[in-house]
Coordinates of C-alpha atoms in Angstrom, one line a residue:
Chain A
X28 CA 17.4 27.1 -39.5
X29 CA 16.7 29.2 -42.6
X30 CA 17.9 33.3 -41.3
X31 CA 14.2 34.3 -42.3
X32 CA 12.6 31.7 -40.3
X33 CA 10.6 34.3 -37.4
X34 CA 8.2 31.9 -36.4
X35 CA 8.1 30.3 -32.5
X36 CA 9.6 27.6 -31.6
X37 CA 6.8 24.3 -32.4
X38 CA 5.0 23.5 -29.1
X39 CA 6.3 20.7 -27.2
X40 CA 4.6 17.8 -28.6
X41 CA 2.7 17.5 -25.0
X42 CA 2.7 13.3 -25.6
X43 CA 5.9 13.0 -25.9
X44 CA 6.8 15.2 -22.7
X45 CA 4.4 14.0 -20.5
X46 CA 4.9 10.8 -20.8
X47 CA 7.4 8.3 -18.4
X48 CA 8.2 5.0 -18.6
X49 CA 9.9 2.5 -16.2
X50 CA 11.2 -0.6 -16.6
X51 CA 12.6 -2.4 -13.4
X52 CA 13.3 -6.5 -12.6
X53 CA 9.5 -8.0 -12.2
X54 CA 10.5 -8.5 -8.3
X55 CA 9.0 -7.1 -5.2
X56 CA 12.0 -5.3 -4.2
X57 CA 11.7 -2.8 -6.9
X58 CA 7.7 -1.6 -6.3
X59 CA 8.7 0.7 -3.9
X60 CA 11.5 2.4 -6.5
X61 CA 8.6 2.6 -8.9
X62 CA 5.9 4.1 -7.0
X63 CA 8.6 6.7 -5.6
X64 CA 8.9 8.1 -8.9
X65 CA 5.5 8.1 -9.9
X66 CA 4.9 9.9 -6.7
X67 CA 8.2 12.7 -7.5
X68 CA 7.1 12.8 -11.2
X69 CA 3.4 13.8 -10.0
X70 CA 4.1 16.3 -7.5
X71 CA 5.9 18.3 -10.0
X72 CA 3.0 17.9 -12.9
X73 CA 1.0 19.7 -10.1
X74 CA -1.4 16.9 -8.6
X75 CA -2.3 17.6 -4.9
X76 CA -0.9 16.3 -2.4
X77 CA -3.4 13.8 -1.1
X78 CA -4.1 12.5 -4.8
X79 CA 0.1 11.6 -4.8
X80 CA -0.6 9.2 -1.9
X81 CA -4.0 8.2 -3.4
X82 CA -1.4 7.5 -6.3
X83 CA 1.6 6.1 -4.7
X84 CA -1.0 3.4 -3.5
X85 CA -2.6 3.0 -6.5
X86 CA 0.7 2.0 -8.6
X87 CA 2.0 0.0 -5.5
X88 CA -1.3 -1.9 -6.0
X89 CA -1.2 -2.8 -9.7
X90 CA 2.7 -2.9 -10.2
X91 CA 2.7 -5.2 -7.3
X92 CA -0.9 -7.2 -8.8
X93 CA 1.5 -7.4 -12.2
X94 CA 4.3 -8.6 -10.2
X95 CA 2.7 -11.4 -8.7
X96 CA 1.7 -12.9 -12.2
X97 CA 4.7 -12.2 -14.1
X98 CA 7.1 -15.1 -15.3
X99 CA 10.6 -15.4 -13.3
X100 CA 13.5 -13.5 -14.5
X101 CA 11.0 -10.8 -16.3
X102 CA 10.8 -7.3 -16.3
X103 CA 7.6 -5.1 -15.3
X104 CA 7.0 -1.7 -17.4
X105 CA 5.1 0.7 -15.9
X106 CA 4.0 3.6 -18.4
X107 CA 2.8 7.3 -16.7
X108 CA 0.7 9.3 -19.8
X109 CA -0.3 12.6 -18.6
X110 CA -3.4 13.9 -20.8
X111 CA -5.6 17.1 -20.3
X112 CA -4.9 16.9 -16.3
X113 CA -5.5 13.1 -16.2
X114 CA -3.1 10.2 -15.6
X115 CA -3.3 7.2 -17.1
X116 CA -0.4 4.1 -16.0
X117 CA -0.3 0.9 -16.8
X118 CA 2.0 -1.7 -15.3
X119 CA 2.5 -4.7 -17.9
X120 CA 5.0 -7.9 -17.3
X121 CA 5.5 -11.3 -19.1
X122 CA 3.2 -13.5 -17.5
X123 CA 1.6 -17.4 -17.5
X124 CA -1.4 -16.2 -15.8
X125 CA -4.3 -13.1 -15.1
X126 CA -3.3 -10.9 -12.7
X127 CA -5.6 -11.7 -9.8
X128 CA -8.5 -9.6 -9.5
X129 CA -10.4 -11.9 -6.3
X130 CA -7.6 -9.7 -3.9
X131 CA -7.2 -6.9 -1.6
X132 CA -4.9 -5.2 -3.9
X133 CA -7.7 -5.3 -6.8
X134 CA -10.1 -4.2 -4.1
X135 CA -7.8 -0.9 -3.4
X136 CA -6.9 -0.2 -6.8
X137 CA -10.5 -0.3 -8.2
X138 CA -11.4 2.2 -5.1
X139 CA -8.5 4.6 -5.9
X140 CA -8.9 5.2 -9.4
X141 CA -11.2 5.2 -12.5
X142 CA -11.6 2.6 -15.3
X143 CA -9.1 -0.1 -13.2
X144 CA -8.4 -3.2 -15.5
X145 CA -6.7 -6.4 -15.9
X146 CA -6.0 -8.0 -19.2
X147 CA -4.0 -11.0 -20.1
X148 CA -3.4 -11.6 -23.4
X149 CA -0.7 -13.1 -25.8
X150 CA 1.5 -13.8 -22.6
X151 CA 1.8 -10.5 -20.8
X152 CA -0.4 -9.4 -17.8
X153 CA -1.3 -5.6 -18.0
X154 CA -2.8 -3.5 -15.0
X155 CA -3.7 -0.1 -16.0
X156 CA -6.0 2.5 -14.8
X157 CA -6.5 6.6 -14.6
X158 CA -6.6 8.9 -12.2
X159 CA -9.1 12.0 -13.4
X160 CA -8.3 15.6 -14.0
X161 CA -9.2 17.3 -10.1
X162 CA -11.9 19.6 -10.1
X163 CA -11.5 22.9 -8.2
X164 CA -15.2 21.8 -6.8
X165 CA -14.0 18.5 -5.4
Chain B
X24 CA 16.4 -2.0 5.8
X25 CA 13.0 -0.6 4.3
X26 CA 11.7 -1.6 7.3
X27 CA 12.7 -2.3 10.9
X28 CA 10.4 -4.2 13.8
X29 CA 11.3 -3.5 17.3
X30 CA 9.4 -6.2 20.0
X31 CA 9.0 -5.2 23.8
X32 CA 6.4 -5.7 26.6
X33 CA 4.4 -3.0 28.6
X34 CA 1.8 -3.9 30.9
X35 CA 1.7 -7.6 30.0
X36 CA 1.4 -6.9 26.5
X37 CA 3.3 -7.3 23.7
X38 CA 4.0 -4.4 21.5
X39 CA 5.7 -4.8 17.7
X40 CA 6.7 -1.2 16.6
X41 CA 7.3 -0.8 12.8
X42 CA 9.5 1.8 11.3
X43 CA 9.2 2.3 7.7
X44 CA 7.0 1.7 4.5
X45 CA 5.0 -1.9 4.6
X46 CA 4.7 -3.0 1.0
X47 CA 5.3 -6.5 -1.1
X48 CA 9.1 -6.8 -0.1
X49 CA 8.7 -5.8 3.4
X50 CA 5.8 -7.4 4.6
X51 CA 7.7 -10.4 5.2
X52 CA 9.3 -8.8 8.3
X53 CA 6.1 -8.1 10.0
X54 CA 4.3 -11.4 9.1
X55 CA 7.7 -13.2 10.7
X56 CA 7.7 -11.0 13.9
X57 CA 4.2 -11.4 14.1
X58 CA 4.8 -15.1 13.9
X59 CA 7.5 -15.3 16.0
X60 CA 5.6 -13.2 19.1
X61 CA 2.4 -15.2 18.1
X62 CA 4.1 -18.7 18.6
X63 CA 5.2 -17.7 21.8
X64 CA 1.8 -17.8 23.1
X65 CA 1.7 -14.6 23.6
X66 CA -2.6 -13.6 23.2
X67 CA -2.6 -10.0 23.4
X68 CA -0.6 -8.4 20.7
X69 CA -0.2 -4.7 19.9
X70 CA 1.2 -3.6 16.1
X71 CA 2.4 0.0 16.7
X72 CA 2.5 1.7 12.8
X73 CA 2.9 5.2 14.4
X74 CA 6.3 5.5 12.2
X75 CA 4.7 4.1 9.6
X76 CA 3.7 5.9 6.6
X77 CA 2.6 3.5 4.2
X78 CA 0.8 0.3 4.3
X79 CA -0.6 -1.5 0.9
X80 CA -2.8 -4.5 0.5
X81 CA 0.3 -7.3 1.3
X82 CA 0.7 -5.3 4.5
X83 CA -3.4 -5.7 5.6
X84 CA -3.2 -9.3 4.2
X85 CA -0.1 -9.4 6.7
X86 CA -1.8 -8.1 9.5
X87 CA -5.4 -10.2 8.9
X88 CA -3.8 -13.4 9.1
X89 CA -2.2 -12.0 12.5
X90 CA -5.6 -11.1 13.7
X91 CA -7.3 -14.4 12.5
X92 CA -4.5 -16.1 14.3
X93 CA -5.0 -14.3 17.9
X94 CA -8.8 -14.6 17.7
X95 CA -8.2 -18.7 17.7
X96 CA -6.7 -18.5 20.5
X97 CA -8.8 -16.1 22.2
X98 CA -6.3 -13.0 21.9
X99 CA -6.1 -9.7 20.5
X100 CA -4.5 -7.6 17.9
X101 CA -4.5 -3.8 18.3
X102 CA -3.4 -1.1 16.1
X103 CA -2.0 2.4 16.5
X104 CA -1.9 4.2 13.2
X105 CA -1.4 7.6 12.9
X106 CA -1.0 8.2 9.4
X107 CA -4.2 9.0 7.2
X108 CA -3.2 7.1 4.5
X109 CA -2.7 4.0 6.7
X110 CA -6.4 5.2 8.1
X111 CA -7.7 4.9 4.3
X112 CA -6.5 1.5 3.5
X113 CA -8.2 0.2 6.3
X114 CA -11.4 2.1 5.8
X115 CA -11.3 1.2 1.8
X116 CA -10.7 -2.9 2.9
X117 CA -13.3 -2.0 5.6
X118 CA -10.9 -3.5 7.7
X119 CA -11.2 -0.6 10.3
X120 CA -14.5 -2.4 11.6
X121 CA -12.7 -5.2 12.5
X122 CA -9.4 -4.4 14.1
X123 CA -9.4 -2.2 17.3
X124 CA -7.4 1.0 15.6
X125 CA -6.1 4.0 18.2
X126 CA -4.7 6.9 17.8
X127 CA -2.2 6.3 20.4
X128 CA -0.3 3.6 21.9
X129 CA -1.1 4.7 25.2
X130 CA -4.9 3.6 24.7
X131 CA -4.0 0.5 22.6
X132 CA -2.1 -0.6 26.0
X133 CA -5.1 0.5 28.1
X134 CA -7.7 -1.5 26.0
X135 CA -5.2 -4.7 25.7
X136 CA -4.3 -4.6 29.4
X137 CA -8.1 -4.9 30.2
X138 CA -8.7 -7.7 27.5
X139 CA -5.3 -9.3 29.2
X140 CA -6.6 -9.1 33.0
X141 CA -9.8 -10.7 31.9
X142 CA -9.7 -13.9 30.4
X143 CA -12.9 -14.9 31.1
X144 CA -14.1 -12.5 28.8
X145 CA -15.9 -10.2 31.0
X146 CA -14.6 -6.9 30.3
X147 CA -13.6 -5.1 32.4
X148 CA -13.4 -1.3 34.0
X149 CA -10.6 1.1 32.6
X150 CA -9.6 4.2 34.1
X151 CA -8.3 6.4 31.4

C-alpha cells in the first residue's frame, strides 16, 4: 500500500459477502443441518423472524425435493445469494431424473416463496426459488 | 435421536407424543409408530406434536397415510399442535380441513373418547 494512498478501504464486494454455499452427502440425514444454517445465516442478515421459519421450511422443501431425485453416493449444493434485501437458494444434486413437482413438498415450496422452479438438465436436478425483500407495509 | 415417540393410553385412546423436528430422516419414526399402534387394531389414535416444532411435507405425507388408514377401518386420527408453523403447513396443504387439529390434548381425548364410546357412529354428548 503506496504511503500516499488516503482513499477508503474498496466496499465489500456485497456478492461475494453475501453469498453461502453448502455442500453436504445428497442423504436425508443432512436436510436438517442445511436448513439450520440457512435459518442462523438469516437471522443475522436481519430477516424477521416468522420469514426464518417461512425459510427453514422452504429449503427443507427443495433440498429435500433435490434429495429425492439425486443419484446415490452424490452430493446436494445448496447456494444462499443475498441481493438488495432478497434471497435467492438453490439446491442442485446429480440426478437421473426431475425433481417431482406433482408433491406436497412442491405444493409448500411454491406457497412459501416467489419464482419456485425445477429444472433438470445435463444430469443435475436444481430447485431454486427467492424469498422477496420485506416491506415495512406487509 | 432428532426425534423421539412416546405411546400410552388415556381414556381408551391411544396417544403417540412426538418430541422433536419431523422432517425427511425422521418421519420414518412416526410412520413406524403409527404403524405399529395402527396394526394393533387400535381405531382411535391421537398424534400429540405439542413438542413439536417443525413438521415438513414427508411429515403430513406421514400422517395422511395414518389418517387414510384409520378411516378404513372406521377410526380416527387427532392432532394436537401447538406450534404456528405446524398450524401453516397444514393450512398451506389444506390439510387442516381434514384432520381434527386441537390446541390441546385434553380436548383431542375428549373428542376421541366420544368417537370411541360410539361405534355406531351416532355421536355422542361431551361435557367439556
Amino acid at each position: 500500500v503506496s504511503a500516499l494512498d488516503t482513499s477508503p478501504p474498496p466496499a465489500p464486494d456485497a456478492a461475494l459477502e453475501d453469498r453461502v454455499v453448502i455442500e453436504t452427502p445428497a442423504m436425508p440425514r443432512y436436510v436438517a443441518v442445511i436448513r439450520l444454517t440457512a435459518a442462523a445465516m438469516t437471522s443475522r442478515l436481519g430477516f424477521t423472524l416468522d420469514s426464518v421459519e417461512d425459510l427453514k421450511l422452504a429449503v427443507d422443501e427443495a433440498v429435500s425435493l433435490a434429495i429425492e431425485s439425486a443419484s446415490p453416493g452424490s452430493k446436494v449444493t445448496v447456494s444462499f445469494v443475498v441481493t438488495d434485501g432478497a434471497l435467492y437458494v438453490s439446491a442442485r444434486a446429480p440426478a437421473a431424473s426431475a425433481p417431482n413437482e406433482d408433491s406436497y413438498a412442491w405444493g409448500v415450496l411454491v406457497a412459501l416463496s416467489d419464482n419456485a422452479r425445477c429444472r433438470f438438465e445435463d444430469g443435475v436436478a436444481e430447485v431454486s426459488f427467492e424469498i422477496p425483500p420485506r416491506t415495512d407495509e406487509s | 435421536v432428532d426425534l423421539e415417540v412416546a405411546v400410552r393410553e388415556d381414556a381408551g385412546v391411544v396417544i403417540l407424543s412426538a418430541k422433536g423436528e419431523v422432517d425427511v430422516w425422521t418421519a420414518d419414526i412416526l410412520r413406524q409408530s403409527l404403524r405399529d399402534v395402527q396394526a394393533e387394531g387400535e381405531p382411535h389414535v391421537i398424534v400429540d406434536l405439542t413438542e413439536v416444532p417443525f413438521v415438513d411435507s414427508t411429515g403430513i405425507g406421514v400422517l395422511v397415510g395414518a389418517l387414510k388408514r384409520a378411516r378404513e377401518t372406521g377410526g380416527s386420527l387427532h392432532l394436537v399442535v401447538v406450534s404456528a408453523g405446524v398450524r401453516k403447513v397444514l393450512a398451506i396443504t389444506s390439510l387442516d380441513q381434514i384432520f381434527p387439529v386441537h390446541e390441546s390434548l385434553s380436548d383431542a381425548i375428549s373428542a376421541a373418547a366420544a368417537e370411541g364410546a360410539t361405534p355406531d357412529g351416532r355421536g355422542a354428548v361431551v361435557t367439556e
